[in-house]
CSV table of C-alpha atoms and ligand atoms in Angstrom, one decimal:
chain,number,residue,atom,x,y,z
A,570,UNK,CA,0.0,0.0,0.0
A,571,UNK,CA,1.2,3.5,-0.9
A,572,UNK,CA,2.2,6.1,1.8
A,573,UNK,CA,-0.9,8.2,0.8
A,574,UNK,CA,-3.2,5.2,1.4
A,575,UNK,CA,-1.6,4.5,4.8
A,576,UNK,CA,-1.9,8.2,5.7
A,577,UNK,CA,-5.6,8.1,4.7
A,578,UNK,CA,-6.2,5.1,7.0
A,579,UNK,CA,-4.5,6.8,9.9
A,580,UNK,CA,-6.7,9.8,9.5
A,581,UNK,CA,-9.8,7.5,9.4
A,582,UNK,CA,-8.7,5.8,12.6
A,583,UNK,CA,-8.1,9.1,14.3
A,584,UNK,CA,-11.6,10.3,13.3
A,585,UNK,CA,-13.4,7.1,14.2
A,586,UNK,CA,-15.2,7.2,17.5
A,587,UNK,CA,-15.0,3.4,18.0
A,588,UNK,CA,-11.4,2.9,16.8
A,589,UNK,CA,-9.8,5.8,18.7
A,590,UNK,CA,-10.7,6.5,22.3
A,591,UNK,CA,-9.9,10.2,22.0
A,592,UNK,CA,-12.2,10.5,18.9
A,593,UNK,CA,-15.3,9.5,20.7
A,594,UNK,CA,-16.0,12.9,22.2
A,595,UNK,CA,-15.3,14.8,19.0
A,596,UNK,CA,-16.6,12.7,16.1
A,597,UNK,CA,-19.8,10.8,15.7
A,598,UNK,CA,-21.3,8.0,13.7
A,599,UNK,CA,-24.6,7.2,12.1
A,600,UNK,CA,-25.9,3.7,11.8
A,601,UNK,CA,-28.3,2.9,9.0
A,602,UNK,CA,-30.7,0.1,9.9
A,603,UNK,CA,-31.1,-1.4,6.4
A,604,UNK,CA,-30.1,-5.0,7.0
A,605,UNK,CA,-32.9,-7.1,8.8
A,606,UNK,CA,-32.0,-10.6,7.7
A,607,UNK,CA,-29.5,-12.9,9.4
A,608,UNK,CA,-27.9,-16.1,8.3
A,609,UNK,CA,-27.0,-17.6,11.7
A,610,UNK,CA,-28.7,-18.2,15.0
A,611,UNK,CA,-26.6,-17.1,18.0
A,612,UNK,CA,-27.8,-18.6,21.3
A,613,UNK,CA,-28.0,-15.1,22.9
A,614,UNK,CA,-30.1,-13.6,20.1
A,615,UNK,CA,-33.8,-12.9,20.1
A,616,UNK,CA,-34.5,-12.0,16.5
A,617,UNK,CA,-37.3,-9.4,17.0
A,618,UNK,CA,-34.5,-7.2,18.5
A,619,UNK,CA,-31.3,-5.8,16.9
A,620,UNK,CA,-28.2,-8.0,16.4
A,621,UNK,CA,-26.6,-8.2,19.8
A,622,UNK,CA,-23.1,-8.8,18.4
A,623,UNK,CA,-22.9,-5.0,18.1
A,624,UNK,CA,-25.9,-3.7,19.8
A,625,UNK,CA,-27.9,-2.9,22.8
A,626,UNK,CA,-30.2,-5.7,24.1
A,627,UNK,CA,-34.0,-5.6,23.7
A,628,UNK,CA,-34.3,-2.7,21.2
A,629,UNK,CA,-35.9,-2.9,17.8
A,630,UNK,CA,-34.7,-0.5,15.2
A,631,UNK,CA,-37.0,0.5,12.3
A,632,UNK,CA,-35.7,-0.9,9.1
A,633,UNK,CA,-35.1,1.7,6.3
A,634,UNK,CA,-34.8,1.2,2.5
A,635,UNK,CA,-31.5,2.4,1.0
A,636,UNK,CA,-33.2,5.5,-0.3
A,637,UNK,CA,-34.6,6.3,3.1
A,638,UNK,CA,-31.2,5.7,4.7
A,639,UNK,CA,-29.7,8.2,2.3
A,640,UNK,CA,-32.4,10.7,3.1
A,641,UNK,CA,-31.8,10.2,6.8
A,642,UNK,CA,-28.1,10.7,6.4
A,643,UNK,CA,-28.7,14.0,4.6
A,644,UNK,CA,-30.9,15.2,7.4
A,645,UNK,CA,-28.7,14.1,10.2
A,646,UNK,CA,-25.5,15.4,8.7
A,647,UNK,CA,-27.1,18.9,8.4
A,648,UNK,CA,-27.6,18.9,12.2
A,649,UNK,CA,-24.5,16.9,13.2
A,650,UNK,CA,-21.6,17.8,10.9
A,651,UNK,CA,-19.2,16.1,13.3
A,652,UNK,CA,-20.4,12.7,12.1
A,653,UNK,CA,-17.6,11.2,10.2
A,654,UNK,CA,-18.6,7.5,10.1
A,655,UNK,CA,-21.6,5.8,8.4
A,656,UNK,CA,-22.0,2.3,9.7
A,657,UNK,CA,-24.3,-0.6,8.9
A,658,UNK,CA,-24.7,-2.9,11.9
A,659,UNK,CA,-28.0,-4.6,11.5
A,660,UNK,CA,-30.6,-5.2,12.8
A,661,UNK,CA,-29.4,-8.5,11.3
A,662,UNK,CA,-26.2,-9.3,9.4
A,663,UNK,CA,-25.2,-6.7,6.8
A,664,UNK,CA,-23.7,-9.3,4.5
A,665,UNK,CA,-27.0,-11.2,4.4
A,666,UNK,CA,-28.8,-8.2,2.9
A,667,UNK,CA,-28.2,-6.8,-0.6
A,668,UNK,CA,-29.5,-3.5,0.6
A,669,UNK,CA,-26.3,-3.0,2.6
A,670,UNK,CA,-24.3,-2.6,-0.7
A,671,UNK,CA,-27.0,-0.4,-2.3
A,672,UNK,CA,-26.9,1.9,0.7
A,673,UNK,CA,-23.1,2.2,0.8
A,674,UNK,CA,-23.1,3.0,-3.0
A,675,UNK,CA,-25.6,5.8,-2.4
A,676,UNK,CA,-23.7,7.2,0.5
A,677,UNK,CA,-20.4,7.0,-1.2
A,678,UNK,CA,-21.6,8.9,-4.3
A,679,UNK,CA,-23.0,11.7,-2.2
A,680,UNK,CA,-20.6,11.8,0.7
A,681,UNK,CA,-17.3,10.5,-0.6
A,682,UNK,CA,-15.4,12.0,2.4
A,683,UNK,CA,-17.2,9.9,5.0
A,684,UNK,CA,-15.7,6.7,6.4
A,685,UNK,CA,-17.9,3.6,5.6
A,686,UNK,CA,-18.0,1.1,8.4
A,687,UNK,CA,-19.7,-2.3,8.8
A,688,UNK,CA,-20.2,-5.0,11.4
A,689,UNK,CA,-20.7,-8.6,10.5
A,690,UNK,CA,-20.8,-12.2,11.9
A,691,UNK,CA,-18.2,-12.9,9.1
A,692,UNK,CA,-19.9,-16.0,7.6
A,693,UNK,CA,-19.9,-14.4,4.1
A,694,UNK,CA,-16.9,-12.1,4.6
A,695,UNK,CA,-14.5,-13.8,2.2
A,696,UNK,CA,-17.0,-14.2,-0.7
A,697,UNK,CA,-18.3,-10.7,-0.3
A,698,UNK,CA,-14.9,-9.0,0.2
A,699,UNK,CA,-14.8,-7.7,-3.4
A,700,UNK,CA,-18.2,-6.1,-3.0
A,701,UNK,CA,-17.1,-4.6,0.4
A,702,UNK,CA,-14.1,-3.1,-1.2
A,703,UNK,CA,-16.0,-1.9,-4.3
A,704,UNK,CA,-18.4,0.1,-2.2
A,705,UNK,CA,-15.6,1.6,-0.2
A,706,UNK,CA,-15.9,0.2,3.3
A,707,UNK,CA,-12.6,0.9,5.1
A,708,UNK,CA,-13.4,-0.1,8.7
A,709,UNK,CA,-14.9,-3.5,9.4
A,710,UNK,CA,-16.0,-5.3,12.6
A,711,UNK,CA,-16.2,-9.1,12.7
A,712,UNK,CA,-17.7,-10.7,15.8
A,713,UNK,CA,-15.5,-13.7,16.8
A,714,UNK,CA,-16.7,-15.4,19.9
A,715,UNK,CA,-14.5,-18.5,19.5
A,716,UNK,CA,-11.8,-19.8,17.2
A,717,UNK,CA,-12.2,-23.3,18.5
A,718,UNK,CA,-15.2,-24.9,16.6
A,719,UNK,CA,-16.0,-27.0,19.7
A,720,UNK,CA,-16.6,-23.8,21.7
A,721,UNK,CA,-18.2,-22.0,18.9
A,722,UNK,CA,-20.7,-24.9,18.6
A,723,UNK,CA,-22.0,-24.0,22.1
A,724,UNK,CA,-22.6,-20.4,21.1
A,725,UNK,CA,-24.3,-20.7,17.7
A,726,UNK,CA,-27.2,-23.0,17.2
A,727,UNK,CA,-27.0,-23.2,13.4
A,728,UNK,CA,-25.9,-21.4,10.3
A,729,UNK,CA,-27.6,-21.1,6.9
A,730,UNK,CA,-24.9,-21.3,4.3
A,731,UNK,CA,-25.5,-21.3,0.6
A,732,UNK,CA,-29.1,-22.4,1.2
A,733,UNK,CA,-28.3,-25.3,3.6
A,734,UNK,CA,-28.7,-25.4,7.3
A,735,UNK,CA,-25.7,-26.7,9.3
A,736,UNK,CA,-26.0,-27.4,13.0
A,737,UNK,CA,-23.6,-27.8,15.9
A,738,UNK,CA,-19.9,-28.5,15.1
A,739,UNK,CA,-20.5,-28.8,11.4
A,740,UNK,CA,-21.8,-25.2,11.2
A,741,UNK,CA,-19.2,-23.8,13.6
A,742,UNK,CA,-16.3,-25.3,11.6
A,743,UNK,CA,-17.6,-23.5,8.5
A,744,UNK,CA,-18.1,-20.2,10.4
A,745,UNK,CA,-14.8,-20.1,12.2
A,746,UNK,CA,-12.9,-21.0,9.0
A,747,UNK,CA,-14.8,-18.3,7.0
A,748,UNK,CA,-14.3,-15.7,9.7
A,749,UNK,CA,-10.5,-16.2,10.0
A,750,UNK,CA,-9.9,-16.4,6.3
A,751,UNK,CA,-12.2,-13.4,5.8
A,752,UNK,CA,-10.4,-11.3,8.4
A,753,UNK,CA,-7.0,-12.2,6.9
A,754,UNK,CA,-8.1,-11.2,3.4
A,755,UNK,CA,-9.7,-8.0,4.7
A,756,UNK,CA,-6.5,-7.0,6.5
A,757,UNK,CA,-4.4,-7.8,3.5
A,758,UNK,CA,-6.7,-5.7,1.4
A,759,UNK,CA,-6.1,-2.7,3.6
A,760,UNK,CA,-9.3,-2.6,5.6
A,761,UNK,CA,-8.8,-1.7,9.3
A,762,UNK,CA,-10.4,-4.6,11.2
A,763,UNK,CA,-11.9,-4.6,14.7
A,764,UNK,CA,-13.1,-7.8,16.4
A,765,UNK,CA,-16.0,-7.9,18.8
A,766,UNK,CA,-16.0,-10.8,21.3
A,767,UNK,CA,-19.0,-11.4,23.5
A,768,UNK,CA,-17.6,-12.6,26.9
A,769,UNK,CA,-19.8,-15.6,28.0
A,770,UNK,CA,-18.9,-17.0,31.4
A,771,UNK,CA,-18.4,-20.7,31.5
A,772,UNK,CA,-18.3,-20.9,27.6
A,773,UNK,CA,-15.5,-18.7,26.2
A,774,UNK,CA,-14.1,-16.8,29.2
A,775,UNK,CA,-11.0,-19.1,29.4
A,776,UNK,CA,-10.7,-18.9,25.6
A,777,UNK,CA,-10.5,-15.1,24.9
A,778,UNK,CA,-6.7,-14.9,25.2
A,779,UNK,CA,-6.4,-17.6,22.6
A,780,UNK,CA,-8.6,-15.5,20.4
A,781,UNK,CA,-6.5,-12.4,21.1
A,782,UNK,CA,-3.3,-14.3,20.0
A,783,UNK,CA,-4.9,-15.2,16.8
A,784,UNK,CA,-6.0,-11.6,16.2
A,785,UNK,CA,-2.4,-10.5,16.6
A,786,UNK,CA,-1.3,-13.0,14.0
A,787,UNK,CA,-4.0,-11.8,11.6
A,788,UNK,CA,-3.1,-8.1,12.0
A,789,UNK,CA,-6.4,-7.1,13.6
A,790,UNK,CA,-6.3,-3.5,14.8
A,791,UNK,CA,-8.5,-3.5,17.9
A,792,UNK,CA,-10.6,-6.0,20.0
A,793,UNK,CA,-13.8,-5.1,21.8
A,794,UNK,CA,-14.7,-7.5,24.6
A,795,UNK,CA,-18.4,-7.0,25.2
A,796,UNK,CA,-20.4,-8.5,28.1
A,797,UNK,CA,-23.0,-11.2,27.4
A,798,UNK,CA,-26.6,-10.1,27.1
A,799,UNK,CA,-28.4,-13.0,28.7
A,800,UNK,CA,-31.4,-13.6,26.6
A,801,UNK,CA,-32.7,-16.3,24.3
A,802,UNK,CA,-31.2,-19.8,24.9
A,803,UNK,CA,-28.5,-18.1,27.1
A,804,UNK,CA,-31.1,-16.5,29.4
A,805,UNK,CA,-29.9,-18.5,32.4
A,806,UNK,CA,-26.2,-17.6,32.1
A,807,UNK,CA,-25.0,-14.8,34.4
A,808,UNK,CA,-23.3,-12.0,32.4
A,809,UNK,CA,-19.7,-11.3,33.4
A,810,UNK,CA,-19.1,-8.7,36.1
A,811,UNK,CA,-17.3,-5.5,35.3
A,812,UNK,CA,-14.2,-7.0,37.0
A,813,UNK,CA,-14.3,-10.1,35.0
A,814,UNK,CA,-14.5,-8.2,31.8
A,815,UNK,CA,-11.7,-5.9,32.9
A,816,UNK,CA,-9.5,-9.0,33.7
A,817,UNK,CA,-10.2,-10.5,30.2
A,818,UNK,CA,-9.3,-7.2,28.6
A,819,UNK,CA,-6.1,-7.0,30.5
A,820,UNK,CA,-5.2,-10.6,29.6
A,821,UNK,CA,-5.7,-9.8,25.9
A,822,UNK,CA,-4.0,-6.5,25.8
A,823,UNK,CA,-0.5,-7.8,25.3
A,824,UNK,CA,-1.7,-9.2,22.0
A,825,UNK,CA,-4.1,-6.7,20.6
A,826,UNK,CA,-5.3,-3.2,21.4
A,827,UNK,CA,-8.4,-3.2,23.6
A,828,UNK,CA,-11.5,-1.0,23.1
A,829,UNK,CA,-13.0,-0.1,26.4
A,830,UNK,CA,-15.5,2.6,25.5
A,831,UNK,CA,-18.1,0.6,23.5
A,832,UNK,CA,-21.7,1.8,24.1
A,833,UNK,CA,-23.4,-1.2,22.6
A,834,UNK,CA,-25.2,1.0,20.1
A,835,UNK,CA,-28.6,0.4,18.5
A,836,UNK,CA,-28.7,-0.5,14.8
A,837,UNK,CA,-30.1,3.0,14.2
A,838,UNK,CA,-28.0,5.0,16.6
A,839,UNK,CA,-26.4,8.4,15.6
A,840,UNK,CA,-24.5,11.3,17.1
A,841,UNK,CA,-21.6,10.9,19.5
A,842,UNK,CA,-21.2,7.5,21.2
A,843,UNK,CA,-22.1,9.2,24.5
A,844,UNK,CA,-25.3,10.8,23.2
A,845,UNK,CA,-27.3,8.5,21.1
A,846,UNK,CA,-29.7,10.8,19.3
A,847,UNK,CA,-31.9,8.0,18.1
A,848,UNK,CA,-33.2,8.1,21.6
A,849,UNK,CA,-34.3,11.7,21.3
A,850,UNK,CA,-37.8,12.9,21.6
A,851,UNK,CA,-40.5,12.5,19.0
A,852,UNK,CA,-40.9,16.3,18.7
A,853,UNK,CA,-37.2,16.6,17.8
A,854,UNK,CA,-37.5,13.8,15.3
A,855,UNK,CA,-40.4,15.5,13.7
A,856,UNK,CA,-38.5,18.7,13.6
A,857,UNK,CA,-35.7,17.2,11.5
A,858,UNK,CA,-38.3,15.0,9.6
A,859,UNK,CA,-37.1,11.6,10.7
B,340,CLF,FE1,-20.9,1.5,14.2
B,340,CLF,FE2,-19.5,-0.5,15.0
B,340,CLF,FE3,-18.7,0.9,13.0
B,340,CLF,FE4,-18.6,1.9,15.5
B,340,CLF,S1,-20.5,1.1,16.6
B,340,CLF,S2,-20.5,-0.3,13.0
B,340,CLF,S3,-17.4,0.2,14.7
B,340,CLF,S4,-19.4,2.9,13.6
B,340,CLF,FE5,-18.8,1.4,18.3
B,340,CLF,FE6,-21.2,1.2,19.0
B,340,CLF,FE7,-19.5,-0.3,20.3
B,340,CLF,FE8,-20.1,-0.7,17.8
B,340,CLF,S5,-19.6,1.9,20.3
B,340,CLF,S6,-21.5,-0.9,19.4
B,340,CLF,S7,-18.1,-0.7,18.7
B,341,SF4,FE1,-28.6,-12.4,16.1
B,341,SF4,FE2,-26.5,-10.9,15.3
B,341,SF4,FE3,-26.2,-13.5,15.9
B,341,SF4,FE4,-27.5,-12.9,13.7
B,341,SF4,S1,-25.4,-12.5,14.1
B,341,SF4,S2,-28.2,-14.4,15.2
B,341,SF4,S3,-28.6,-11.0,14.4
B,341,SF4,S4,-26.8,-11.9,17.3
């Protein structure tokens, strides 16, 4: 990659509220909820709500069409010019929805200076990488909760891959392989990759350091260890305490930079990370025609 390209990436990181701790108070992001379908079933997911691999529990974001998403971006940017990042993070998996790419195309054409960001479960990452690059995504999050298929099989009930359902270890082998190959290819292509890991006591808490070592090997930029949201099939598992999460982050830090300021945003969040404007009053929404 050329020095100009590297310089551009460094600027993008410095202006990305999730990738740079200092940027969170200065620069904002807008999430466009254009991706309702998902191709896997995580055991902690209740599908009438947003994807919890990058989201707050128990909230339902209104799905927009690509055109509506463009219109919303126009409106929001008028009010919040400090927004530098446009992300697609659900409510399902962005790569399982063709609207994700249509939306990024529309945004890139009208706002070429914005950073395009996406969060995925990674099942289709390798096969969609050309599309991801074509539409100009430069920061990408992949949720990796295990790199050992035996452990992954306890976290995901099944995957739907090329029209076929794969359960248990059979599915988790495919997903882990696709995630790791996809992350490597994305890093090699110059995308700045972040990995989200949901910390699940008794399931992957002893395994996170092994994940961190692998991320180091793959050239992942930053890791975000998030607490389990205990709903769905995992409703009876106690989420980790703040101390347990901190200990996991500390143990992983020697291998990969740790994100500690995640707000578990909604799939339709916008504004600064600390002030999610999607939660604003109806009156205000009407005022800016949301
Ligand atoms: Fe959105 Fe995620 Fe991009 Fe950020 S959120 S797609 S990387 S622009 Fe950020 Fe929100 Fe945490 Fe996500 S605080 S949930 S890590
Ligand atoms: Fe739910 Fe997200 Fe997992 Fe899909 S990837 S099942 S939307 S938590």
